[in-house]
Short mmCIF file of C-alpha atoms in Angstrom, two decimals:
data_model
loop_
_atom_site.label_atom_id
_atom_site.label_comp_id
_atom_site.label_asym_id
_atom_site.label_seq_id
_atom_site.Cartn_x
_atom_site.Cartn_y
_atom_site.Cartn_z
CA VAL A 1 63.05 355.68 23.08
CA ILE A 2 61.73 359.89 22.57
CA ALA A 3 61.18 358.89 18.73
CA SER A 4 58.78 355.29 19.74
CA PHE A 5 57.17 357.74 21.78
CA GLU A 6 56.32 360.96 19.66
CA ARG A 7 55.13 357.83 16.75
CA GLU A 8 53.09 356.66 19.32
CA TYR A 9 51.40 360.21 20.47
CA PRO A 10 51.67 362.19 17.43
CA ASN A 11 50.12 365.10 19.07
CA ILE A 12 53.07 365.03 21.99
CA ASP A 13 56.22 366.63 20.33
CA VAL A 14 59.60 366.13 23.33
CA THR A 15 62.01 368.62 23.45
CA LEU A 16 65.34 366.63 25.10
CA ARG A 17 67.94 369.03 27.26
CA SER A 18 70.82 367.68 28.89
CA VAL A 19 71.89 368.68 32.11
CA THR A 20 74.51 366.92 33.92
CA ARG A 21 73.25 365.66 37.49
CA LEU A 22 76.28 367.78 39.58
CA ASP A 23 74.40 370.70 38.25
CA SER A 24 71.14 369.59 38.54
CA GLU A 25 70.28 371.33 41.59
CA LEU A 26 71.80 374.88 40.61
CA VAL A 27 70.12 374.45 37.20
CA LEU A 28 66.39 373.18 38.22
CA VAL A 29 65.43 374.19 41.24
CA PRO A 30 66.23 377.75 40.22
CA GLN A 31 63.61 376.93 36.89
CA LEU A 32 60.69 375.23 39.40
CA GLN A 33 60.79 378.84 41.84
CA ALA A 34 60.71 380.61 38.65
CA GLY A 35 57.55 378.36 37.93
CA GLU A 36 59.52 377.50 34.25
CA ALA A 37 60.11 374.23 35.05
CA PRO A 38 60.56 371.79 32.44
CA ASP A 39 57.03 369.73 32.07
CA VAL A 40 59.43 366.39 32.72
CA MET A 41 62.62 365.87 35.01
CA MET A 42 65.18 362.74 34.75
CA THR A 43 65.55 362.70 38.78
CA ASP A 44 67.42 359.84 41.19
CA LEU A 45 66.01 359.54 44.44
CA ALA A 46 67.78 361.92 46.67
CA LEU A 47 66.76 364.92 43.56
CA ALA A 48 62.73 364.32 43.90
CA ASN A 49 63.06 363.86 47.76
CA LEU A 50 64.98 367.43 47.62
CA LEU A 51 62.11 369.10 45.72
CA ALA A 52 59.91 367.14 47.11
CA ASP A 53 61.04 368.32 50.32
CA GLN A 54 60.03 371.48 48.81
CA GLN A 55 56.61 370.57 47.24
CA LEU A 56 57.87 371.66 43.61
CA LEU A 57 56.86 367.60 42.46
CA VAL A 58 53.63 365.97 41.78
CA ASP A 59 52.66 362.94 43.52
CA LEU A 60 52.31 360.57 40.95
CA GLY A 61 50.12 358.79 42.90
CA THR A 62 51.01 354.44 44.61
CA ASP A 63 47.94 353.56 42.46
CA SER A 64 49.88 353.96 38.86
CA GLU A 65 49.73 350.60 37.04
CA TRP A 66 53.16 350.97 37.36
CA TYR A 67 53.22 351.20 41.02
CA GLY A 68 51.99 347.92 41.19
CA ARG A 69 54.72 346.40 39.35
CA VAL A 70 57.28 347.98 41.65
CA ALA A 71 59.40 345.20 43.45
CA ALA A 72 57.88 344.99 46.95
CA ASP A 73 61.47 345.63 48.35
CA LEU A 74 61.84 348.13 46.51
CA ARG A 75 59.13 350.26 47.61
CA PRO A 76 60.07 351.82 51.16
CA SER A 77 63.14 353.38 49.61
CA LEU A 78 60.18 354.86 46.60
CA THR A 79 57.71 356.21 48.82
CA SER A 80 57.47 358.81 51.27
CA ASP A 81 54.72 359.56 53.38
CA GLY A 82 52.40 357.51 51.17
CA ALA A 83 53.82 359.57 47.99
CA VAL A 84 55.80 358.73 44.96
CA TYR A 85 57.62 361.19 43.27
CA MET A 86 59.81 358.87 40.82
CA ALA A 87 58.83 356.78 38.21
CA PRO A 88 62.40 354.93 38.73
CA MET A 89 63.63 352.96 35.69
CA LYS A 90 66.59 350.99 36.42
CA ILE A 91 68.72 349.24 39.59
CA GLY A 92 72.08 349.37 38.91
CA GLY A 93 74.56 346.49 40.36
CA MET A 94 77.03 347.40 42.34
CA GLY A 95 80.00 344.93 42.91
CA ASN A 96 84.07 344.51 42.62
CA PHE A 97 85.55 345.01 39.09
CA VAL A 98 88.05 342.10 39.02
CA ASN A 99 90.53 342.21 35.75
CA LEU A 100 91.22 338.65 35.01
CA GLY A 101 93.80 338.48 32.80
CA LEU A 102 95.92 340.27 36.41
CA LEU A 103 94.86 337.78 38.04
CA ARG A 104 96.02 335.19 35.88
CA GLU A 105 99.40 336.12 36.39
CA VAL A 106 99.16 335.21 40.12
CA GLY A 107 97.42 331.61 39.87
CA LEU A 108 94.16 333.26 40.58
CA THR A 109 91.64 331.82 38.44
CA GLU A 110 88.27 334.24 39.98
CA GLY A 111 88.00 337.46 41.35
CA PRO A 112 87.99 337.05 45.36
CA THR A 113 84.50 337.30 47.53
CA THR A 114 86.33 337.36 50.77
CA ILE A 115 88.57 340.05 53.10
CA ASP A 116 91.31 337.16 53.04
CA GLU A 117 90.62 336.12 49.75
CA LEU A 118 91.37 339.98 48.35
CA ILE A 119 94.21 340.02 51.09
CA GLU A 120 95.59 337.08 49.29
CA ALA A 121 95.38 338.12 46.34
CA CYS A 122 96.92 341.92 47.00
CA VAL A 123 99.79 340.29 48.01
CA ARG A 124 100.68 338.26 45.53
CA LEU A 125 99.90 340.98 42.45
CA THR A 126 101.86 343.42 45.06
CA ALA A 127 104.49 340.42 44.60
CA ALA A 128 104.01 340.35 41.52
CA ASP A 129 104.64 344.53 40.87
CA ILE A 130 101.54 344.83 39.49
CA GLU A 131 99.06 347.46 41.58
CA PRO A 132 95.90 345.97 42.82
CA MET A 133 93.16 347.97 43.78
CA VAL A 134 91.51 350.25 42.11
CA PHE A 135 90.10 352.03 45.53
CA SER A 136 88.60 355.74 45.29
CA GLY A 137 88.09 357.29 48.41
CA GLY A 138 84.45 359.37 45.71
CA PHE A 139 83.58 355.87 45.17
CA SER A 140 84.48 352.39 45.66
CA ALA A 141 85.98 353.54 49.00
CA PRO A 142 82.24 354.44 51.18
CA LEU A 143 80.74 351.60 48.34
CA PHE A 144 83.70 349.14 50.23
CA VAL A 145 81.73 350.08 53.33
CA ILE A 146 78.17 349.83 52.39
CA ALA A 147 78.56 346.17 51.08
CA ASN A 148 80.74 345.05 54.68
CA GLY A 149 78.39 347.48 57.02
CA LEU A 150 75.43 346.40 55.88
CA ALA A 151 76.48 342.22 54.85
CA ASP A 152 77.26 342.60 58.83
CA SER A 153 74.77 344.24 60.37
CA THR A 154 71.47 343.83 62.32
CA GLN A 155 69.45 346.43 60.38
CA SER A 156 67.44 346.99 57.55
CA PRO A 157 69.39 349.44 55.00
CA GLU A 158 66.53 352.17 54.11
CA LEU A 159 66.37 352.91 57.62
CA PHE A 160 70.20 354.33 57.68
CA GLY A 161 69.19 355.83 54.46
CA SER A 162 66.20 358.17 56.19
CA GLY A 163 69.45 358.98 59.59
CA THR A 164 66.60 356.74 61.72
CA ALA A 165 69.74 354.00 61.25
CA ARG A 166 73.27 355.70 62.34
CA PHE A 167 76.66 353.87 60.68
CA ALA A 168 78.69 355.16 63.30
CA ASP A 169 76.36 353.34 66.24
CA ASP A 170 76.32 350.23 64.14
CA PRO A 171 78.63 347.20 64.74
CA GLY A 172 78.68 346.37 61.05
CA PHE A 173 79.68 349.79 59.54
CA LEU A 174 82.86 350.04 62.74
CA GLN A 175 83.81 346.08 61.52
CA GLY A 176 83.26 347.48 57.77
CA MET A 177 86.03 350.72 57.87
CA GLU A 178 88.77 348.18 60.17
CA SER A 179 88.45 346.17 57.37
CA ILE A 180 90.59 348.56 54.95
CA ARG A 181 92.28 348.88 57.67
CA ASP A 182 93.27 345.43 57.11
CA LEU A 183 93.41 346.05 53.27
CA ILE A 184 95.85 349.33 53.42
CA ASP A 185 98.06 347.04 55.68
CA ALA A 186 98.34 344.31 52.87
CA GLN A 187 99.06 346.62 50.50
CA CYS A 188 95.99 345.91 48.56
CA PHE A 189 96.00 350.06 47.59
CA ASP A 190 97.80 353.42 48.94
CA PRO A 191 95.74 355.38 50.83
CA ALA A 192 97.99 358.61 50.14
CA GLU A 193 96.56 358.63 46.74
CA GLN A 194 93.98 357.11 46.12
CA ALA A 195 92.46 360.11 48.10
CA SER A 196 92.50 362.37 45.09
CA LEU A 197 91.83 360.15 42.68
CA ASP A 198 88.41 361.31 40.25
CA PRO A 199 86.29 358.43 40.64
CA TRP A 200 84.80 359.58 37.52
CA GLY A 201 87.53 359.52 35.56
CA ALA A 202 91.02 358.52 35.84
CA ALA A 203 90.01 355.54 38.24
CA LEU A 204 88.56 354.59 35.35
CA THR A 205 91.07 354.94 33.27
CA THR A 206 92.98 353.01 35.12
CA PHE A 207 90.91 350.07 35.22
CA ARG A 208 89.88 350.05 31.92
CA ARG A 209 93.42 350.30 30.21
CA GLY A 210 94.35 347.16 32.11
CA GLU A 211 96.54 349.10 35.20
CA ALA A 212 94.95 347.56 37.58
CA ALA A 213 93.66 344.31 39.39
CA MET A 214 89.94 345.03 40.97
CA MET A 215 88.03 348.36 41.58
CA PRO A 216 84.32 348.36 43.59
CA HIS A 217 82.46 350.72 40.57
CA GLY A 218 78.66 350.18 38.88
CA GLY A 219 77.55 348.17 36.19
CA TRP A 220 77.26 351.07 34.44
CA ASN A 221 80.76 350.94 33.14
CA ILE A 222 80.45 347.44 31.57
CA PRO A 223 79.80 349.56 27.58
CA GLY A 224 82.51 351.84 28.55
CA PHE A 225 85.65 349.05 29.38
CA ASP A 226 83.70 346.74 27.13
CA THR A 227 85.60 349.21 24.41
CA GLU A 228 89.01 347.46 25.35
CA PRO A 229 89.44 344.42 23.48
CA THR A 230 92.22 342.69 25.69
CA LEU A 231 90.61 344.03 28.84
CA ASP A 232 89.38 340.46 30.42
CA TYR A 233 87.54 341.36 32.87
CA VAL A 234 83.82 340.75 34.92
CA LEU A 235 81.89 342.56 37.26
CA ALA A 236 81.74 340.33 40.91
CA PRO A 237 80.97 340.89 44.40
CA ILE A 238 82.55 343.11 46.98
CA PRO A 239 84.14 340.90 49.11
CA THR A 240 83.10 340.17 52.80
CA ARG A 241 84.28 338.89 55.81
CA ASN A 242 81.71 336.01 54.85
CA GLU A 243 81.27 334.42 51.06
CA PRO A 244 79.75 334.49 48.46
CA GLY A 245 80.58 338.58 48.86
CA VAL A 246 77.48 340.96 48.31
CA VAL A 247 76.02 342.78 45.68
CA VAL A 248 74.82 346.62 46.51
CA ASP A 249 71.31 347.24 44.25
CA LEU A 250 71.34 351.90 43.21
CA LEU A 251 67.80 352.33 42.87
CA GLY A 252 69.04 354.35 40.33
CA PHE A 253 67.21 357.29 37.99
CA GLY A 254 63.72 357.48 36.98
CA TRP A 255 61.49 360.51 35.92
CA SER A 256 59.63 363.73 37.82
CA ILE A 257 56.27 365.68 37.19
CA PRO A 258 56.96 369.57 38.83
CA SER A 259 54.37 370.83 40.29
CA ASP A 260 53.66 373.29 37.59
CA ALA A 261 53.96 371.61 34.65
CA LYS A 262 52.51 372.96 31.84
CA ASN A 263 51.53 370.54 29.75
CA PRO A 264 50.70 367.86 32.95
CA GLU A 265 48.74 365.69 30.88
CA ALA A 266 51.37 364.72 28.69
CA ALA A 267 54.03 364.84 31.45
CA GLN A 268 51.88 361.98 32.34
CA ALA A 269 51.39 360.11 29.51
CA PHE A 270 55.42 360.44 28.45
CA VAL A 271 56.59 358.70 32.30
CA ASP A 272 52.98 356.33 32.03
CA TRP A 273 54.76 354.93 28.84
CA MET A 274 58.49 355.18 29.48
CA ALA A 275 57.24 353.18 32.63
CA ARG A 276 55.96 349.91 30.46
CA PRO A 277 58.01 346.69 29.72
CA ALA A 278 59.39 347.59 26.48
CA GLN A 279 60.64 350.89 27.48
CA VAL A 280 62.06 349.66 30.80
CA GLN A 281 63.87 347.15 28.98
CA THR A 282 65.41 348.89 25.98
CA VAL A 283 67.02 351.95 29.26
CA VAL A 284 68.49 348.10 31.07
CA GLU A 285 69.79 347.49 28.54
CA ALA A 286 71.87 350.09 27.40
CA ASP A 287 72.54 351.22 30.65
CA VAL A 288 73.85 347.41 31.71
CA GLY A 289 71.67 347.37 34.78
CA TYR A 290 68.12 345.76 36.39
CA THR A 291 64.92 345.84 36.53
CA PRO A 292 62.67 347.49 39.61
CA PHE A 293 59.72 346.38 38.66
CA ASP A 294 58.20 342.54 39.56
CA ASP A 295 60.05 340.80 36.96
CA ALA A 296 63.93 338.94 36.34
CA THR A 297 64.75 341.23 32.84
CA ARG A 298 68.14 342.63 32.95
CA SER A 299 71.28 343.58 30.60
CA PHE A 300 72.40 340.45 29.39
CA SER A 301 76.11 341.28 29.74
CA THR A 302 77.71 338.39 30.17
CA THR A 303 80.42 340.35 32.15
CA MET A 304 77.65 340.65 35.02
CA GLY A 305 76.96 337.08 35.27
CA PRO A 306 79.29 336.75 38.99
CA LEU A 307 77.52 339.31 40.43
CA TRP A 308 73.81 338.72 39.15
CA ASP A 309 74.60 334.61 40.34
CA SER A 310 75.39 335.73 43.80
CA ARG A 311 72.48 338.47 43.80
CA SER A 312 70.12 336.93 45.72
#
């Protein structure tokens, strides 16, 4: 993508430097505060909001061409007091990974979509000495609670994100916590074992190797899972109390421009170029997601079919 940009803008050279997301705040914030910022930064909403609160980012403007294409239901999350500090590149679909091969061993042909179906699957799998779920406390468990909480809540999702609504006061989220107790009672997972499981390492390896039947997680894992030739799986909706389950969209990464960027015009050209449909499509396909803009473009992984079909 960068090489393509440089061909179109021969007077701009782009140097890519990688920083892990976990290190972003430790590395970037001191640089920005010292006036040594890069011209463009990859951010997510949490990082962009943190930097914007310190007046370290440029307002990219709601009058830009790409903002006019942002899906209407995403704008409340992307916009803060009329300003927008991140040009989004993708949405990640989060659901329940299901090993269809293991489910077929206990007489099931598709992933569960309700809590009752999930419990029934856990009972069958446990009886067959198959580990039912990867349910790590660092990702899968909160994703499951969020999905069930939002499914049963009467509040708009962005109210929880802004702190206007409290999870602890919401009956839907309290019910989601109770559903986890039901899963423990059904031996879907051992909470003591799962609490210490690394959601980005051991948890993914456990599912990829076919050692567990289900795992709530994000679609960006599909390229890694597809390297296992014997893994027969799909990404399905997360089971909830009522059909058809629920899909959680994660407004993923995007681009931000620091207030002290040394080449602000070049930075703006890069951000605007990256937000064009062709570049968005490249990212969406590589990272297995779908566009945050007002079209239906998505990755074409058939593995994500059940999640996409139920997303509405």
